[in-house]
CSV table of N, CA, C and O in Angstrom, one decimal:
chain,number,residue,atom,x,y,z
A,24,UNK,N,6.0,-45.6,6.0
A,24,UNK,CA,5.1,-46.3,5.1
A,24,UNK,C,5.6,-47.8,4.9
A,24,UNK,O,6.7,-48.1,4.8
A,25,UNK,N,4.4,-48.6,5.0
A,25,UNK,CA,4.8,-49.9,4.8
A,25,UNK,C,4.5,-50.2,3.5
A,25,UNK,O,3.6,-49.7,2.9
A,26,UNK,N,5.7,-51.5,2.9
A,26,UNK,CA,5.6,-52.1,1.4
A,26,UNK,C,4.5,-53.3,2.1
A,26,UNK,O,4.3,-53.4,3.3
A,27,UNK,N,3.8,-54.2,1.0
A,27,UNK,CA,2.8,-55.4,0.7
A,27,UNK,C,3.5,-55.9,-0.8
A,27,UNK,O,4.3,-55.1,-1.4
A,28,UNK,N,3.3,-56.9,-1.1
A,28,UNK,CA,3.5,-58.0,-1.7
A,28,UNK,C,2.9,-59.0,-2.0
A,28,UNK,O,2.5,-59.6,-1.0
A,29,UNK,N,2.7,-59.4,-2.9
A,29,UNK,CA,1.5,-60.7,-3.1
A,29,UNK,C,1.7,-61.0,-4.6
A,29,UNK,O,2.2,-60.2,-5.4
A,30,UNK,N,1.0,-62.6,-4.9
A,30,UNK,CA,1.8,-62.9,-6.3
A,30,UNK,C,0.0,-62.9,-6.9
A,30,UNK,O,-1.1,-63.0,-6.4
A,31,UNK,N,0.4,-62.7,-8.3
A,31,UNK,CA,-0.8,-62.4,-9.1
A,31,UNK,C,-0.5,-63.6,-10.5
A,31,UNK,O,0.6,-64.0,-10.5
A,32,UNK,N,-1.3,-64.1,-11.5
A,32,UNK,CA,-1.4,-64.8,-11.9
A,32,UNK,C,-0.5,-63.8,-13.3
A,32,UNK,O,0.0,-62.7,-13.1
A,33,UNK,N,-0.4,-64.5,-14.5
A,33,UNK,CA,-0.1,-63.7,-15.6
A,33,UNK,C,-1.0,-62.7,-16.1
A,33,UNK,O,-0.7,-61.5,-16.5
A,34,UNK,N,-2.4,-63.4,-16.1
A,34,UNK,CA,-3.7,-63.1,-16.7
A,34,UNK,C,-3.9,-61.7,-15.7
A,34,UNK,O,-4.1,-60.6,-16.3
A,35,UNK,N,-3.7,-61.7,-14.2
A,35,UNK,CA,-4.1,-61.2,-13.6
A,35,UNK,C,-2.9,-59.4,-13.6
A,35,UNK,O,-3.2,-58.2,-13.2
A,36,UNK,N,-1.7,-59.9,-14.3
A,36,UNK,CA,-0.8,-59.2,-14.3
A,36,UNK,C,-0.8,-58.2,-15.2
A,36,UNK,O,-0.5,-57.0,-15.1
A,37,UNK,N,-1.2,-59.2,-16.9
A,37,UNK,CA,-1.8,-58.5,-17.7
A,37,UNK,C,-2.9,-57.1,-17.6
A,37,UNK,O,-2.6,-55.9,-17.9
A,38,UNK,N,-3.8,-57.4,-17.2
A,38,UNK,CA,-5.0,-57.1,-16.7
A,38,UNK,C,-4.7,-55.7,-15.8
A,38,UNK,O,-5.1,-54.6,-16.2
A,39,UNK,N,-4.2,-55.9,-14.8
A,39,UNK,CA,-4.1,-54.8,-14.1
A,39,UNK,C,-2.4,-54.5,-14.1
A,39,UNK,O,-1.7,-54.8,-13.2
A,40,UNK,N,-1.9,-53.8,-15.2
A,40,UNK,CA,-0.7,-54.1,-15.2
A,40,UNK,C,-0.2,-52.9,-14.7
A,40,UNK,O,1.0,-53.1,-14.2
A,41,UNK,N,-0.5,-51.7,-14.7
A,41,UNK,CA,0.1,-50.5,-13.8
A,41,UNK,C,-0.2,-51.1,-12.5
A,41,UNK,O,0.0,-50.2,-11.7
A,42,UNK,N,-0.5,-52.2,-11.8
A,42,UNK,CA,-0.3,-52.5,-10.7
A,42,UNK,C,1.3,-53.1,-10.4
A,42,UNK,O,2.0,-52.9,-9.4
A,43,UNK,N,1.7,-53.8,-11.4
A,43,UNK,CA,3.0,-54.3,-11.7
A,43,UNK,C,4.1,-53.8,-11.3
A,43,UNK,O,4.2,-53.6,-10.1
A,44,UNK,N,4.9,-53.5,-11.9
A,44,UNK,CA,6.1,-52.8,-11.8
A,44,UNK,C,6.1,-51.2,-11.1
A,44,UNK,O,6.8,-50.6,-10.2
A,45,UNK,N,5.0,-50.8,-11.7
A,45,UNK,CA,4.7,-48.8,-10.6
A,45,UNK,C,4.6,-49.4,-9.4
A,45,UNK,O,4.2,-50.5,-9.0
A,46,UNK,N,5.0,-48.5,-8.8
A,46,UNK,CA,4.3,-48.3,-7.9
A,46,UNK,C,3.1,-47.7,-7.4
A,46,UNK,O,2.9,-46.5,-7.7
A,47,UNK,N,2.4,-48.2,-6.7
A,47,UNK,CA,1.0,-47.8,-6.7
A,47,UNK,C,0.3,-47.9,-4.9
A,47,UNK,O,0.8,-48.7,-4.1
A,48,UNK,N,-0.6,-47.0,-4.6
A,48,UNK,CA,-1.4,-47.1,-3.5
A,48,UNK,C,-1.9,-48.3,-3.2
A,48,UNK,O,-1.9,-49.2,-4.0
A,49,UNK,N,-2.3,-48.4,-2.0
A,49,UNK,CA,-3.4,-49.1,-1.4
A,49,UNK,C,-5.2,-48.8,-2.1
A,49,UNK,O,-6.1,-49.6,-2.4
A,50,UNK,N,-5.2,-47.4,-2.0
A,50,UNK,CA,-6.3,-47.1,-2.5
A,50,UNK,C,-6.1,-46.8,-3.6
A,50,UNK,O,-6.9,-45.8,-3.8
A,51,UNK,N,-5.2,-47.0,-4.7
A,51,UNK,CA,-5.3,-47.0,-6.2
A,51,UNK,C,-5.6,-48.8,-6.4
A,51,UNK,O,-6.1,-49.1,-7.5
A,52,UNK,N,-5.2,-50.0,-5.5
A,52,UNK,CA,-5.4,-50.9,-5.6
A,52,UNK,C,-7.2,-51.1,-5.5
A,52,UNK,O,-8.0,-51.4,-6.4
A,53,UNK,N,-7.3,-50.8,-4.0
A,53,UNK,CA,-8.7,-51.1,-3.9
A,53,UNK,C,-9.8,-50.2,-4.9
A,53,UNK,O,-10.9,-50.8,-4.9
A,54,UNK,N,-9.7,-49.3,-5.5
A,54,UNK,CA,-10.2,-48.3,-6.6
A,54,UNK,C,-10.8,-49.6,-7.7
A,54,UNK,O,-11.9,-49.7,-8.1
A,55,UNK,N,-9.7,-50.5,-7.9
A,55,UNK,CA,-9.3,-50.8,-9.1
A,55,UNK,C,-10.7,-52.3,-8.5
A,55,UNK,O,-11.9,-52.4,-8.9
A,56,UNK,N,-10.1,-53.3,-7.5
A,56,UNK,CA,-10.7,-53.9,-7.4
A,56,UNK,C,-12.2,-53.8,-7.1
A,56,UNK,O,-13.0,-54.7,-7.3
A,57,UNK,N,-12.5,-52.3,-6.6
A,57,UNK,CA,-14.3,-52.3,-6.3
A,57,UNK,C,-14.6,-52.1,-7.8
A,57,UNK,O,-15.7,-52.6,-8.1
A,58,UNK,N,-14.0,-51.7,-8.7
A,58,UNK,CA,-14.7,-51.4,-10.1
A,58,UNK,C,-14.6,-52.8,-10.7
A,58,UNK,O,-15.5,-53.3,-11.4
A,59,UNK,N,-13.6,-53.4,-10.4
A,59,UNK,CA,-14.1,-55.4,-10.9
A,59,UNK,C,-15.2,-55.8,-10.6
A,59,UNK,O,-16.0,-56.3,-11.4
A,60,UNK,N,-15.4,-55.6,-9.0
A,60,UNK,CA,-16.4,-56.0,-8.3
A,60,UNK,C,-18.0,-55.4,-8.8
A,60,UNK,O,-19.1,-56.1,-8.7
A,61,UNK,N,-17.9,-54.3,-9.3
A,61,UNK,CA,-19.0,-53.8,-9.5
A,61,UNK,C,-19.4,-54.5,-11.1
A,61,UNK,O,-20.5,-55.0,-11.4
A,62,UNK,N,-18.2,-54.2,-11.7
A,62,UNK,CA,-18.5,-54.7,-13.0
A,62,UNK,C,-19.3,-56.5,-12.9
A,62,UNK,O,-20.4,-56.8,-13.4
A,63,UNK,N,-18.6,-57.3,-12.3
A,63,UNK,CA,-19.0,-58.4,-12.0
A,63,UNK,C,-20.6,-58.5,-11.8
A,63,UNK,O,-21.5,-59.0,-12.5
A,64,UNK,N,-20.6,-57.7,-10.5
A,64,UNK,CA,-22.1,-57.5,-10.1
A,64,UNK,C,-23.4,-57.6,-11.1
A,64,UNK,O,-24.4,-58.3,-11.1
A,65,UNK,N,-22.8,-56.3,-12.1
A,65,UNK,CA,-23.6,-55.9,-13.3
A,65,UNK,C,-23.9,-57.1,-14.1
A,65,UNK,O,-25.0,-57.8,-14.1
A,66,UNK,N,-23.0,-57.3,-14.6
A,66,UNK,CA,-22.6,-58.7,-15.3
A,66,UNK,C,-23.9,-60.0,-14.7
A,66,UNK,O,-24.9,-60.5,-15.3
A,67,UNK,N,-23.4,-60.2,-13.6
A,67,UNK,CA,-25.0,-61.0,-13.0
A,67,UNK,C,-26.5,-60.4,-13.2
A,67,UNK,O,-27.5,-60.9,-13.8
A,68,UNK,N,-26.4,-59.3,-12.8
A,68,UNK,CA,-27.5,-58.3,-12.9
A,68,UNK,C,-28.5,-58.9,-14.3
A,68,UNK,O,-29.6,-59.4,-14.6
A,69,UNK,N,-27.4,-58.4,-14.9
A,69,UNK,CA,-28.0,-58.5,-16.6
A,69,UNK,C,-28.3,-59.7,-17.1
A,69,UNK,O,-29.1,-59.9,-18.1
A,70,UNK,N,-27.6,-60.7,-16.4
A,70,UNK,CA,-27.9,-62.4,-16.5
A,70,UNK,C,-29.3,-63.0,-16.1
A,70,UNK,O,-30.0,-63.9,-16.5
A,71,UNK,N,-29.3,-62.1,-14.8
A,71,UNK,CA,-30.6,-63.0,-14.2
A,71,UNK,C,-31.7,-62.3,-14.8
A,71,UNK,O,-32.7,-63.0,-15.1
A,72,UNK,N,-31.6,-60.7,-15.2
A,72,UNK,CA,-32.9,-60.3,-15.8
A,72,UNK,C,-32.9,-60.9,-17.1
A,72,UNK,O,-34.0,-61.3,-17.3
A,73,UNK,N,-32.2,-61.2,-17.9
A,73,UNK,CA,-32.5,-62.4,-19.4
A,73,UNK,C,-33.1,-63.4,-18.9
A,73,UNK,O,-34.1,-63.8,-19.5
A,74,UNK,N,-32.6,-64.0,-17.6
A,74,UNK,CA,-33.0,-65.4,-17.7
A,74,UNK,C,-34.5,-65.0,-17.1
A,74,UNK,O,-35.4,-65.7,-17.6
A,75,UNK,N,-34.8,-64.0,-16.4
A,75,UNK,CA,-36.1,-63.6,-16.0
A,75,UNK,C,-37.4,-63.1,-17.3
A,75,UNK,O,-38.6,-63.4,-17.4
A,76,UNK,N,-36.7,-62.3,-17.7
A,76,UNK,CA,-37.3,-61.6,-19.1
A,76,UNK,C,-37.3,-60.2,-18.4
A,76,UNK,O,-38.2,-59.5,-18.9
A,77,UNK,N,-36.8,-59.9,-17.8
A,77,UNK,CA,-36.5,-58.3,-17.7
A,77,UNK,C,-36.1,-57.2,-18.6
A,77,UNK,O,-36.5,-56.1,-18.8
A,78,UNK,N,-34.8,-58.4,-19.1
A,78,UNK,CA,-34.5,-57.1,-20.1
A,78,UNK,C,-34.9,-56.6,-21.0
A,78,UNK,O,-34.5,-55.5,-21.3
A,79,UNK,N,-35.9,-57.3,-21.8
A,79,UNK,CA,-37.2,-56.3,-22.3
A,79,UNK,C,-38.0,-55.4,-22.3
A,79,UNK,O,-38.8,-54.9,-23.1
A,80,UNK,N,-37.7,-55.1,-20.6
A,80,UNK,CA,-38.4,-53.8,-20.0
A,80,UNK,C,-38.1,-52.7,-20.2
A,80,UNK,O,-37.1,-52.2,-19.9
A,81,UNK,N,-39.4,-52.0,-20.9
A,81,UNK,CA,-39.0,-50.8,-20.9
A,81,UNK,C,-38.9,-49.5,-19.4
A,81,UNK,O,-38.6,-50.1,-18.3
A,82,UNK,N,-39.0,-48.3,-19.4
A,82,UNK,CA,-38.7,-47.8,-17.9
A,82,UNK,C,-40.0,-47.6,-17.4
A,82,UNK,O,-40.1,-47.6,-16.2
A,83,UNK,N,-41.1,-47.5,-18.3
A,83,UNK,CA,-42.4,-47.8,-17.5
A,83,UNK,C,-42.7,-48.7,-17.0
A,83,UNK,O,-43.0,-48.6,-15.8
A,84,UNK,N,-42.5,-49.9,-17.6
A,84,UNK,CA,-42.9,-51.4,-17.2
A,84,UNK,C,-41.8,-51.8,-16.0
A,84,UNK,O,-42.1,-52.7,-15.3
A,85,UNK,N,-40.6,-51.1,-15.7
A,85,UNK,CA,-39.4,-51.2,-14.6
A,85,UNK,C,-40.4,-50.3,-13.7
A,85,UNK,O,-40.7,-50.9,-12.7
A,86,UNK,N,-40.8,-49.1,-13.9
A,86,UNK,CA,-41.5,-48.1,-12.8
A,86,UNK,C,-42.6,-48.9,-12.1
A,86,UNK,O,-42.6,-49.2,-10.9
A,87,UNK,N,-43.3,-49.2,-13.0
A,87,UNK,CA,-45.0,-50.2,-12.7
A,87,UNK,C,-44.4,-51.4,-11.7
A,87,UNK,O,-45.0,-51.7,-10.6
A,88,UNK,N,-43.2,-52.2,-12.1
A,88,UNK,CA,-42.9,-53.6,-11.4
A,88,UNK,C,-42.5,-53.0,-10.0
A,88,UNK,O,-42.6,-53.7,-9.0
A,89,UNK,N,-41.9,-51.4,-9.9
A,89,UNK,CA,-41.4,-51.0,-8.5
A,89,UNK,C,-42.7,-50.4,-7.9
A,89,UNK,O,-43.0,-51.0,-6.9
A,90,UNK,N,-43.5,-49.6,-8.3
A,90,UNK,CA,-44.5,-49.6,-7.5
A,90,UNK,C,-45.4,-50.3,-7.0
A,90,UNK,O,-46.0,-50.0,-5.9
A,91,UNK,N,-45.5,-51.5,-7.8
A,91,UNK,CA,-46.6,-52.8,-7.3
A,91,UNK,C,-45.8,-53.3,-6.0
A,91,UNK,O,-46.3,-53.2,-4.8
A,92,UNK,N,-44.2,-53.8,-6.3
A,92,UNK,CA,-43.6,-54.1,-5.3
A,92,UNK,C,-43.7,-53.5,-3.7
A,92,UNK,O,-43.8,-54.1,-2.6
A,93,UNK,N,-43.6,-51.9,-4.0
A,93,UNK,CA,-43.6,-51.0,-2.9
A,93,UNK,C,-45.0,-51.3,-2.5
A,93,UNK,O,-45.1,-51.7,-1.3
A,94,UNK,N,-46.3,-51.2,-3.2
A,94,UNK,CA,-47.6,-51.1,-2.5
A,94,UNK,C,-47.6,-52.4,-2.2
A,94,UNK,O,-48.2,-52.5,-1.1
A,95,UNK,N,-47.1,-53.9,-2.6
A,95,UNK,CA,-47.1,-54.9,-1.7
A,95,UNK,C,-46.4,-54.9,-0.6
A,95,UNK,O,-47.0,-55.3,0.4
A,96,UNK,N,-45.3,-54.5,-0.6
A,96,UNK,CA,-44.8,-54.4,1.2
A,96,UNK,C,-45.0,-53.2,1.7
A,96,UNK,O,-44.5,-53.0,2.8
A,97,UNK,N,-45.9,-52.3,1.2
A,97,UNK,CA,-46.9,-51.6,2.4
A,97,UNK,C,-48.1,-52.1,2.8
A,97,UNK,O,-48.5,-51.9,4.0
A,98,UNK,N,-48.7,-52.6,2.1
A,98,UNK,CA,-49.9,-53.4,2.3
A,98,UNK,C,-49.5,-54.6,3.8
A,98,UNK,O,-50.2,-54.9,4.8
A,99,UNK,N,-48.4,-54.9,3.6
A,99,UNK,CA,-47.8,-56.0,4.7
A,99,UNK,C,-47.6,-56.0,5.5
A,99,UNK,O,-47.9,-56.8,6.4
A,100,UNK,N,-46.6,-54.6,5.5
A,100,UNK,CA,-46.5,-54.1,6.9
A,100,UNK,C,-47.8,-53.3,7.6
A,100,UNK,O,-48.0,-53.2,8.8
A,101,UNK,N,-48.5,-53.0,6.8
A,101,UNK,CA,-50.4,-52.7,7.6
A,101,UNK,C,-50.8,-53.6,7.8
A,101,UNK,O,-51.6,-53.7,8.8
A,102,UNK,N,-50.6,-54.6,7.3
A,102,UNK,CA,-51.6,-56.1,7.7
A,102,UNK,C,-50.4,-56.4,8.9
A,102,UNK,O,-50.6,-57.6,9.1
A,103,UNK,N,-49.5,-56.1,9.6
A,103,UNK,CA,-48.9,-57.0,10.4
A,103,UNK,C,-49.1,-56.0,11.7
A,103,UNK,O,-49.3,-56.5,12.8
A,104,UNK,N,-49.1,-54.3,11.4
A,104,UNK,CA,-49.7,-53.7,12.4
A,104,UNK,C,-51.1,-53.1,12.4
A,104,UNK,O,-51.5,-52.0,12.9
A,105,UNK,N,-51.8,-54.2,11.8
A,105,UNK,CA,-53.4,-53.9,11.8
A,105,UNK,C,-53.9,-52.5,11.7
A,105,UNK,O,-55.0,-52.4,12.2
A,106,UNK,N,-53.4,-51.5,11.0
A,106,UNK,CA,-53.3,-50.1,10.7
A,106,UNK,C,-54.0,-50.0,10.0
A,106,UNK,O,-54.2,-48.9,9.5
């Protein structure tokens, strides 16, 4: 088994701090960082639908915006193979 090493900020030390001094996996590392990443994601997610007016939608009005979408790119792909 091989050791890794790498320096992390305070903030960052804080934060994930059973990464610190335990010892810990590779894939208890990467666990840790895809759940930041996801979180992050979300985080935008929710940003652009405010800035859009999304988040006012209820699950009908989310249902209705996916079906129009789906019947416009079926519609497209028949208009491209004249079907």
């Amino acid at each position: 088994m091989k050791t890794l090493s790498f320096l992390v900020s305070e903030k960052q030390y804080s934060k994930y701090s059973f990464l610190g001094e335990n010892q810990s996996s590779l894939d208890d590392f990467i666990k840790v960082i895809k759940k930041e990443l996801a979180k992050e994601s979300l985080r935008k997610c929710r940003e652009i639908a405010l800035k859009a007016g999304f988040s006012t939608m209820n699950m009908a009005e989310i249902d209705a915006e996916i079906a129009a979408y789906r019947q416009e790119r079926k519609e497209k792909r028949h208009a491209k193979t004249g079907s």
